[in-house]
Short mmCIF file of C-alpha atoms in Angstrom, two decimals:
data_model
loop_
_atom_site.label_atom_id
_atom_site.label_comp_id
_atom_site.label_asym_id
_atom_site.label_seq_id
_atom_site.Cartn_x
_atom_site.Cartn_y
_atom_site.Cartn_z
CA MET Y 1 268.84 30.32 97.85
CA GLU Y 2 271.67 29.38 100.51
CA ASN Y 3 271.05 31.42 103.60
CA ARG Y 4 274.67 33.19 103.88
CA ILE Y 5 274.66 35.54 106.65
CA ASN Y 6 275.05 34.46 109.85
CA LYS Y 7 272.19 36.11 111.82
CA LYS Y 8 273.20 34.50 115.16
CA LEU Y 9 276.67 35.97 115.11
CA ILE Y 10 275.03 39.66 114.43
CA GLY Y 11 272.40 39.38 116.91
CA GLU Y 12 275.60 37.84 119.49
CA ASN Y 13 277.72 41.28 118.01
CA ILE Y 14 274.96 43.80 118.81
CA ASN Y 15 274.03 42.21 121.92
CA ALA Y 16 277.74 42.27 122.86
CA LEU Y 17 278.19 45.77 121.93
CA ALA Y 18 274.77 47.45 123.68
CA LYS Y 19 276.11 45.87 127.08
CA TYR Y 20 279.08 47.21 126.61
CA TYR Y 21 277.97 50.79 126.11
CA GLY Y 22 275.22 50.67 128.00
CA PHE Y 23 272.56 50.65 125.30
CA LYS Y 24 268.78 48.78 126.02
CA ILE Y 25 268.36 46.27 123.53
CA LYS Y 26 264.55 47.28 123.30
CA ASP Y 27 265.52 51.05 122.37
CA ILE Y 28 268.08 49.73 119.62
CA GLU Y 29 265.22 46.92 118.26
CA LYS Y 30 262.44 50.03 118.34
CA GLU Y 31 264.55 52.36 116.31
CA ALA Y 32 265.72 49.74 113.70
CA ASN Y 33 261.67 49.06 113.47
CA VAL Y 34 262.12 45.46 114.68
CA SER Y 35 259.49 43.87 116.62
CA PRO Y 36 260.10 43.31 120.54
CA GLY Y 37 262.53 40.24 121.53
CA TYR Y 38 264.05 39.95 117.63
CA LEU Y 39 267.37 39.96 119.17
CA SER Y 40 266.50 36.89 121.08
CA ARG Y 41 265.16 35.57 118.52
CA ILE Y 42 267.64 35.60 115.61
CA THR Y 43 270.42 34.24 118.73
CA GLY Y 44 268.35 31.37 119.19
CA SER Y 45 267.83 28.18 117.03
CA LYS Y 46 266.27 29.28 114.49
CA GLY Y 47 267.75 32.21 113.56
CA ALA Y 48 268.18 31.85 110.07
CA GLU Y 49 264.71 31.68 110.10
CA SER Y 50 263.90 35.08 110.90
CA SER Y 51 262.90 38.24 108.62
CA PRO Y 52 265.88 39.97 106.53
CA ILE Y 53 268.03 42.09 109.32
CA ILE Y 54 269.04 45.09 107.15
CA ASP Y 55 267.54 47.69 109.02
CA LEU Y 56 268.57 45.87 112.50
CA LEU Y 57 272.54 46.47 110.97
CA LEU Y 58 271.82 49.68 109.82
CA VAL Y 59 270.79 50.91 112.90
CA ALA Y 60 273.64 49.25 114.77
CA SER Y 61 276.90 50.82 112.41
CA GLN Y 62 275.39 53.92 113.34
CA LYS Y 63 274.94 53.60 116.87
CA PHE Y 64 278.46 51.60 117.72
CA HIS Y 65 280.24 53.62 114.81
CA VAL Y 66 280.86 49.90 113.47
CA SER Y 67 281.48 48.55 110.24
CA ILE Y 68 278.40 46.28 108.39
CA ASP Y 69 281.14 44.32 107.83
CA SER Y 70 282.67 43.97 111.39
CA LEU Y 71 278.92 43.00 112.44
CA VAL Y 72 278.57 40.31 109.78
CA SER Y 73 282.17 38.74 110.09
CA MET Y 74 283.25 39.62 113.33
CA ASN Y 75 282.86 38.06 117.17
CA PHE Y 76 282.56 40.70 119.86
CA LYS Y 77 281.77 38.21 121.91
CA LYS Y 78 285.51 36.82 122.04
CA LEU Y 79 286.81 40.07 123.10
CA ALA Y 80 286.18 39.34 126.93
CA ASP Y 81 288.96 41.88 128.12
CA PRO Y 82 287.46 44.82 128.55
CA GLU Y 83 290.94 46.66 127.27
CA LYS Y 84 290.81 44.77 124.27
CA MET Y 85 286.97 45.33 123.93
CA ARG Y 86 287.52 49.29 124.13
CA PHE Y 87 290.26 49.49 121.86
CA GLN Y 88 288.48 47.51 119.13
CA CYS Y 89 285.73 49.63 119.29
CA PHE Y 90 288.08 52.76 119.15
CA LEU Y 91 289.46 51.36 115.87
CA GLU Y 92 285.87 50.56 114.60
CA ALA Y 93 285.11 54.16 115.42
CA LEU Y 94 288.08 55.89 113.97
CA LEU Y 95 287.37 53.53 110.50
CA THR Y 96 283.94 54.24 110.36
CA LEU Y 97 284.37 57.99 111.18
CA THR Y 98 286.83 57.97 108.55
CA ASN Y 99 284.41 56.46 105.62
CA ARG Y 100 281.55 59.44 107.19
CA ASP Y 101 283.97 62.05 106.28
CA ARG Y 102 283.63 63.29 109.84
CA ILE Y 103 287.81 62.59 109.85
CA LYS Y 104 290.29 63.60 107.46
CA TRP Y 105 293.55 62.22 106.76
CA GLU Y 106 296.66 63.97 105.53
CA ARG Y 107 300.09 62.15 104.08
CA TYR Y 108 302.39 62.46 106.98
CA GLU Y 109 306.16 62.32 105.05
CA GLY Y 110 308.19 62.72 108.47
CA LYS Y 111 310.46 59.70 109.35
CA ASP Y 112 310.69 60.62 112.71
CA ILE Y 113 307.59 58.60 114.24
CA CYS Y 114 307.84 55.19 112.83
CA LYS Y 115 311.38 53.79 112.63
CA GLU Y 116 310.36 50.91 110.79
CA ASN Y 117 310.58 51.04 106.97
CA HIS Y 118 307.24 52.14 105.81
CA SER Y 119 306.55 53.20 102.34
CA ALA Y 120 303.55 54.95 103.45
CA GLY Y 121 302.03 57.43 106.04
CA PHE Y 122 299.06 59.24 106.80
CA PHE Y 123 298.21 61.71 109.30
CA CYS Y 124 294.99 62.74 111.09
CA GLN Y 125 295.25 66.00 113.62
CA TYR Y 126 291.79 65.41 115.61
CA ASP Y 127 291.35 68.58 117.68
CA LYS Y 128 294.57 70.76 119.13
CA ASP Y 129 295.77 67.88 121.54
CA ILE Y 130 295.19 64.45 119.63
CA CYS Y 131 296.72 62.81 116.60
CA PHE Y 132 296.81 59.94 115.04
CA TYR Y 133 299.56 58.59 112.51
CA ILE Y 134 299.12 55.28 110.70
CA PHE Y 135 301.86 53.60 108.76
CA GLU Y 136 302.13 51.14 105.65
CA LEU Y 137 305.30 49.03 106.92
CA GLU Y 138 307.89 47.46 104.16
CA PHE Y 139 309.10 44.08 105.21
CA ASP Y 140 311.86 42.23 102.86
CA GLU Y 141 310.50 38.44 103.39
CA GLU Y 142 307.30 38.93 103.42
CA GLU Y 143 304.36 38.70 100.99
CA TYR Y 144 302.23 41.28 102.81
CA PRO Y 145 303.11 44.64 104.39
CA GLY Y 146 302.15 45.37 107.83
CA TYR Y 147 300.81 49.00 109.41
CA THR Y 148 301.44 50.30 112.72
CA ILE Y 149 299.19 52.93 114.56
CA PHE Y 150 300.43 55.90 116.84
CA ILE Y 151 298.63 58.54 119.03
CA SER Y 152 300.39 61.84 120.32
CA ASN Y 153 298.00 63.36 123.12
CA ARG Y 154 298.90 67.26 123.92
CA ASP Y 155 303.28 67.72 123.99
CA SER Y 156 303.76 63.77 124.75
CA ALA Y 157 305.78 61.92 122.46
CA PRO Y 158 303.60 59.67 120.22
CA SER Y 159 302.92 55.94 121.26
CA GLN Y 160 302.54 53.05 119.47
CA ILE Y 161 299.10 51.59 120.19
CA ALA Y 162 299.09 48.73 117.72
CA ARG Y 163 301.05 46.96 115.06
CA TYR Y 164 299.19 45.16 112.03
CA ASN Y 165 301.15 42.37 109.60
CA LEU Y 166 298.06 41.52 107.88
CA PRO Y 167 297.41 40.00 104.32
CA GLY Y 168 296.14 42.60 101.82
CA PRO Y 169 296.65 45.29 99.12
CA ALA Y 170 299.94 46.74 99.00
CA SER Y 171 298.40 50.28 99.25
CA TYR Y 172 295.74 51.73 101.02
CA GLU Y 173 293.18 54.23 99.59
CA THR Y 174 291.08 54.11 102.77
CA LEU Y 175 291.54 52.77 106.29
CA SER Y 176 288.93 50.34 105.22
CA GLN Y 177 291.69 48.02 103.71
CA ILE Y 178 294.15 48.66 106.97
CA PHE Y 179 291.55 47.45 109.18
CA GLU Y 180 290.79 44.32 107.61
CA SER Y 181 290.76 41.32 110.05
CA ALA Y 182 292.47 43.65 112.75
CA ALA Y 183 290.58 41.73 115.44
CA SER Y 184 292.36 38.18 114.64
CA SER Y 185 295.61 40.06 113.51
CA THR Y 186 296.24 42.96 116.16
CA GLU Y 187 299.63 42.52 118.26
CA PHE Y 188 298.87 44.81 121.23
CA VAL Y 189 301.77 47.19 122.61
CA THR Y 190 301.43 48.61 125.60
CA ILE Y 191 299.47 51.83 125.49
CA SER Y 192 301.19 54.97 127.46
CA GLU Y 193 298.66 56.92 129.76
CA ASP Y 194 299.07 59.78 127.19
CA ALA Y 195 297.34 57.67 124.39
CA ASP Y 196 294.62 55.80 126.62
CA SER Y 197 293.77 59.43 127.33
CA ALA Y 198 293.63 60.37 123.77
CA ILE Y 199 291.45 57.31 122.96
CA ARG Y 200 289.06 58.05 125.75
CA LYS Y 201 288.62 61.71 125.03
CA PHE Y 202 288.16 60.30 121.58
CA MET Y 203 285.27 57.99 122.28
CA TYR Y 204 283.72 60.20 124.46
CA ASP Y 205 283.91 63.43 122.02
CA ASN Y 206 281.84 60.66 119.60
CA GLU Y 207 279.57 59.26 122.62
CA LEU Y 208 280.84 56.23 123.08
CA LEU Y 209 281.75 56.26 126.57
CA LEU Y 210 279.81 53.83 128.69
CA SER Y 211 276.39 55.25 129.33
CA ASP Y 212 275.44 53.52 132.69
CA SER Y 213 275.70 54.27 136.05
CA SER Y 214 279.33 53.41 136.92
CA ASP Y 215 280.98 56.00 138.63
CA GLU Y 216 283.28 56.79 134.92
CA SER Y 217 279.83 58.24 134.11
CA LYS Y 218 278.94 59.74 137.26
CA TYR Y 219 281.99 61.59 137.63
CA ARG Y 220 282.41 62.85 133.99
CA SER Y 221 281.35 66.84 134.98
CA LEU Y 222 284.95 66.17 137.19
CA TYR Y 223 286.42 65.32 133.59
CA GLU Y 224 284.77 67.93 131.85
CA TYR Y 225 286.20 70.42 134.76
CA LEU Y 226 289.59 69.39 134.19
CA LEU Y 227 289.61 69.04 130.43
CA GLN Y 228 289.04 72.53 130.40
CA CYS Y 229 291.53 74.12 132.82
CA PRO Y 230 294.35 75.35 130.46
CA GLN Y 231 296.70 75.74 134.11
CA LYS Y 232 299.43 72.44 134.70
CA SER Y 233 298.42 73.03 138.54
CA VAL Y 234 294.79 72.66 139.79
CA ILE Y 235 294.17 72.71 143.82
CA LEU Y 236 290.49 72.00 144.46
CA THR Y 237 288.77 71.46 147.70
CA PHE Y 238 286.26 68.36 148.52
CA ASN Y 239 283.40 71.43 148.63
CA GLN Y 240 284.59 72.42 145.49
CA ILE Y 241 284.64 69.22 143.63
CA GLU Y 242 281.23 68.73 145.33
CA ASP Y 243 279.89 71.60 143.64
CA ILE Y 244 281.21 70.66 140.32
CA LEU Y 245 279.88 67.00 140.30
CA GLY Y 246 276.47 67.97 141.52
CA PHE Y 247 276.53 65.53 144.36
CA PRO Y 248 278.36 64.98 147.65
CA LEU Y 249 281.52 62.41 147.91
CA PRO Y 250 281.24 59.21 149.51
CA PRO Y 251 282.37 58.94 152.73
CA SER Y 252 285.82 57.24 151.61
CA ALA Y 253 286.97 60.58 150.05
CA TRP Y 254 287.07 62.52 153.12
CA LYS Y 255 288.69 59.53 155.55
CA HIS Y 256 290.62 57.57 153.09
CA ASN Y 257 293.52 59.06 150.86
CA ALA Y 258 293.34 56.08 148.77
CA PHE Y 259 290.12 57.14 147.22
CA TRP Y 260 292.38 59.96 145.04
CA ALA Y 261 295.01 57.45 144.32
CA ASN Y 262 295.75 57.38 140.54
CA ASN Y 263 294.45 53.60 140.00
CA VAL Y 264 292.62 53.75 136.85
CA LYS Y 265 292.39 49.71 137.55
CA GLY Y 266 290.79 49.83 140.99
CA HIS Y 267 288.66 52.63 140.84
CA SER Y 268 286.91 53.82 138.24
CA HIS Y 269 286.45 56.91 139.45
CA CYS Y 270 289.74 58.21 138.78
CA HIS Y 271 289.17 57.89 135.04
CA SER Y 272 287.83 61.51 135.78
CA TRP Y 273 291.40 63.27 136.24
CA VAL Y 274 293.60 60.41 134.41
CA ASP Y 275 291.14 60.73 131.27
CA ALA Y 276 291.95 64.51 131.66
CA GLY Y 277 295.01 64.43 131.50
CA PHE Y 278 296.27 64.97 135.49
CA LYS Y 279 297.01 62.95 138.09
CA THR Y 280 296.66 63.81 141.88
CA VAL Y 281 300.20 64.49 143.49
CA ASP Y 282 298.66 65.30 147.06
CA VAL Y 283 295.89 65.10 149.36
CA SER Y 284 294.91 66.51 152.45
CA SER Y 285 292.22 65.37 154.14
CA ASN Y 286 292.44 66.46 157.59
CA THR Y 287 289.65 68.57 158.97
CA ILE Y 288 291.20 71.90 158.79
CA GLU Y 289 292.19 71.64 155.02
CA GLN Y 290 290.85 69.27 152.83
CA ARG Y 291 291.99 69.98 149.02
CA VAL Y 292 292.95 67.80 146.68
CA HIS Y 293 296.11 68.74 144.53
CA PHE Y 294 295.94 67.83 140.41
CA GLN Y 295 298.76 68.03 138.38
CA ARG Y 296 299.07 67.80 134.53
CA VAL Y 297 300.79 64.68 132.91
CA LYS Y 298 303.38 65.57 130.89
#
């Protein structure tokens, strides 16, 4: 019987996702009860000759919140852009958690969010601050419908984060029909700070934040502290921030105000306040008063 499963592609996908999330390959192999070095063998020239891979697929699907269909057919290795990789992983997590009944969708009848003609819409109130919306679009001259996704975070207006124009059924019963072939068909839209923060919180809540020793992980306790703050304005001294973090701030934090800039692309540690919905509006690093003023983003 012809081998129809591309085990090499599956191995490359698992390697790419493990690297992205900071998981160790040997731990995944152990959890799947396969021999050490199994992933290396199936990604090699003799991958097709290896033993069945179903246990590994099941473990990877659970760990990464990615559908088995995506692990078999997509190519995560080609998602070299970290932002596209993170966004695709967010969509996969949204889909798999829906199929596992971890999040619930309700029909949305309003016309105020999606301005395009649409035949159906659903929304999910993820928590008290974050809501996801998805709409099936109508095109007069197209054979197939399109799909668009919005996110609202806190009191911000819903932001469109992606727009789909895919071949597929005219109606959808499950998200699997909406997200089919998303990676190759998604038209990316500029993601606002509020929507980006909502995505990161969703991934964090579902244990899909980067798990390595990067600054983004080191400063997670500051993120958690600010996330729980009900105030719109928070002023913390450098010493208070060190107490929250549990380790000393680097010398650059004391010497250079640029350390506290709201620059997520230049400094990953600033995700600790940006992802919590804040921005720094004033920093005083003189020896008398060393403190940071965080302001909640509207």
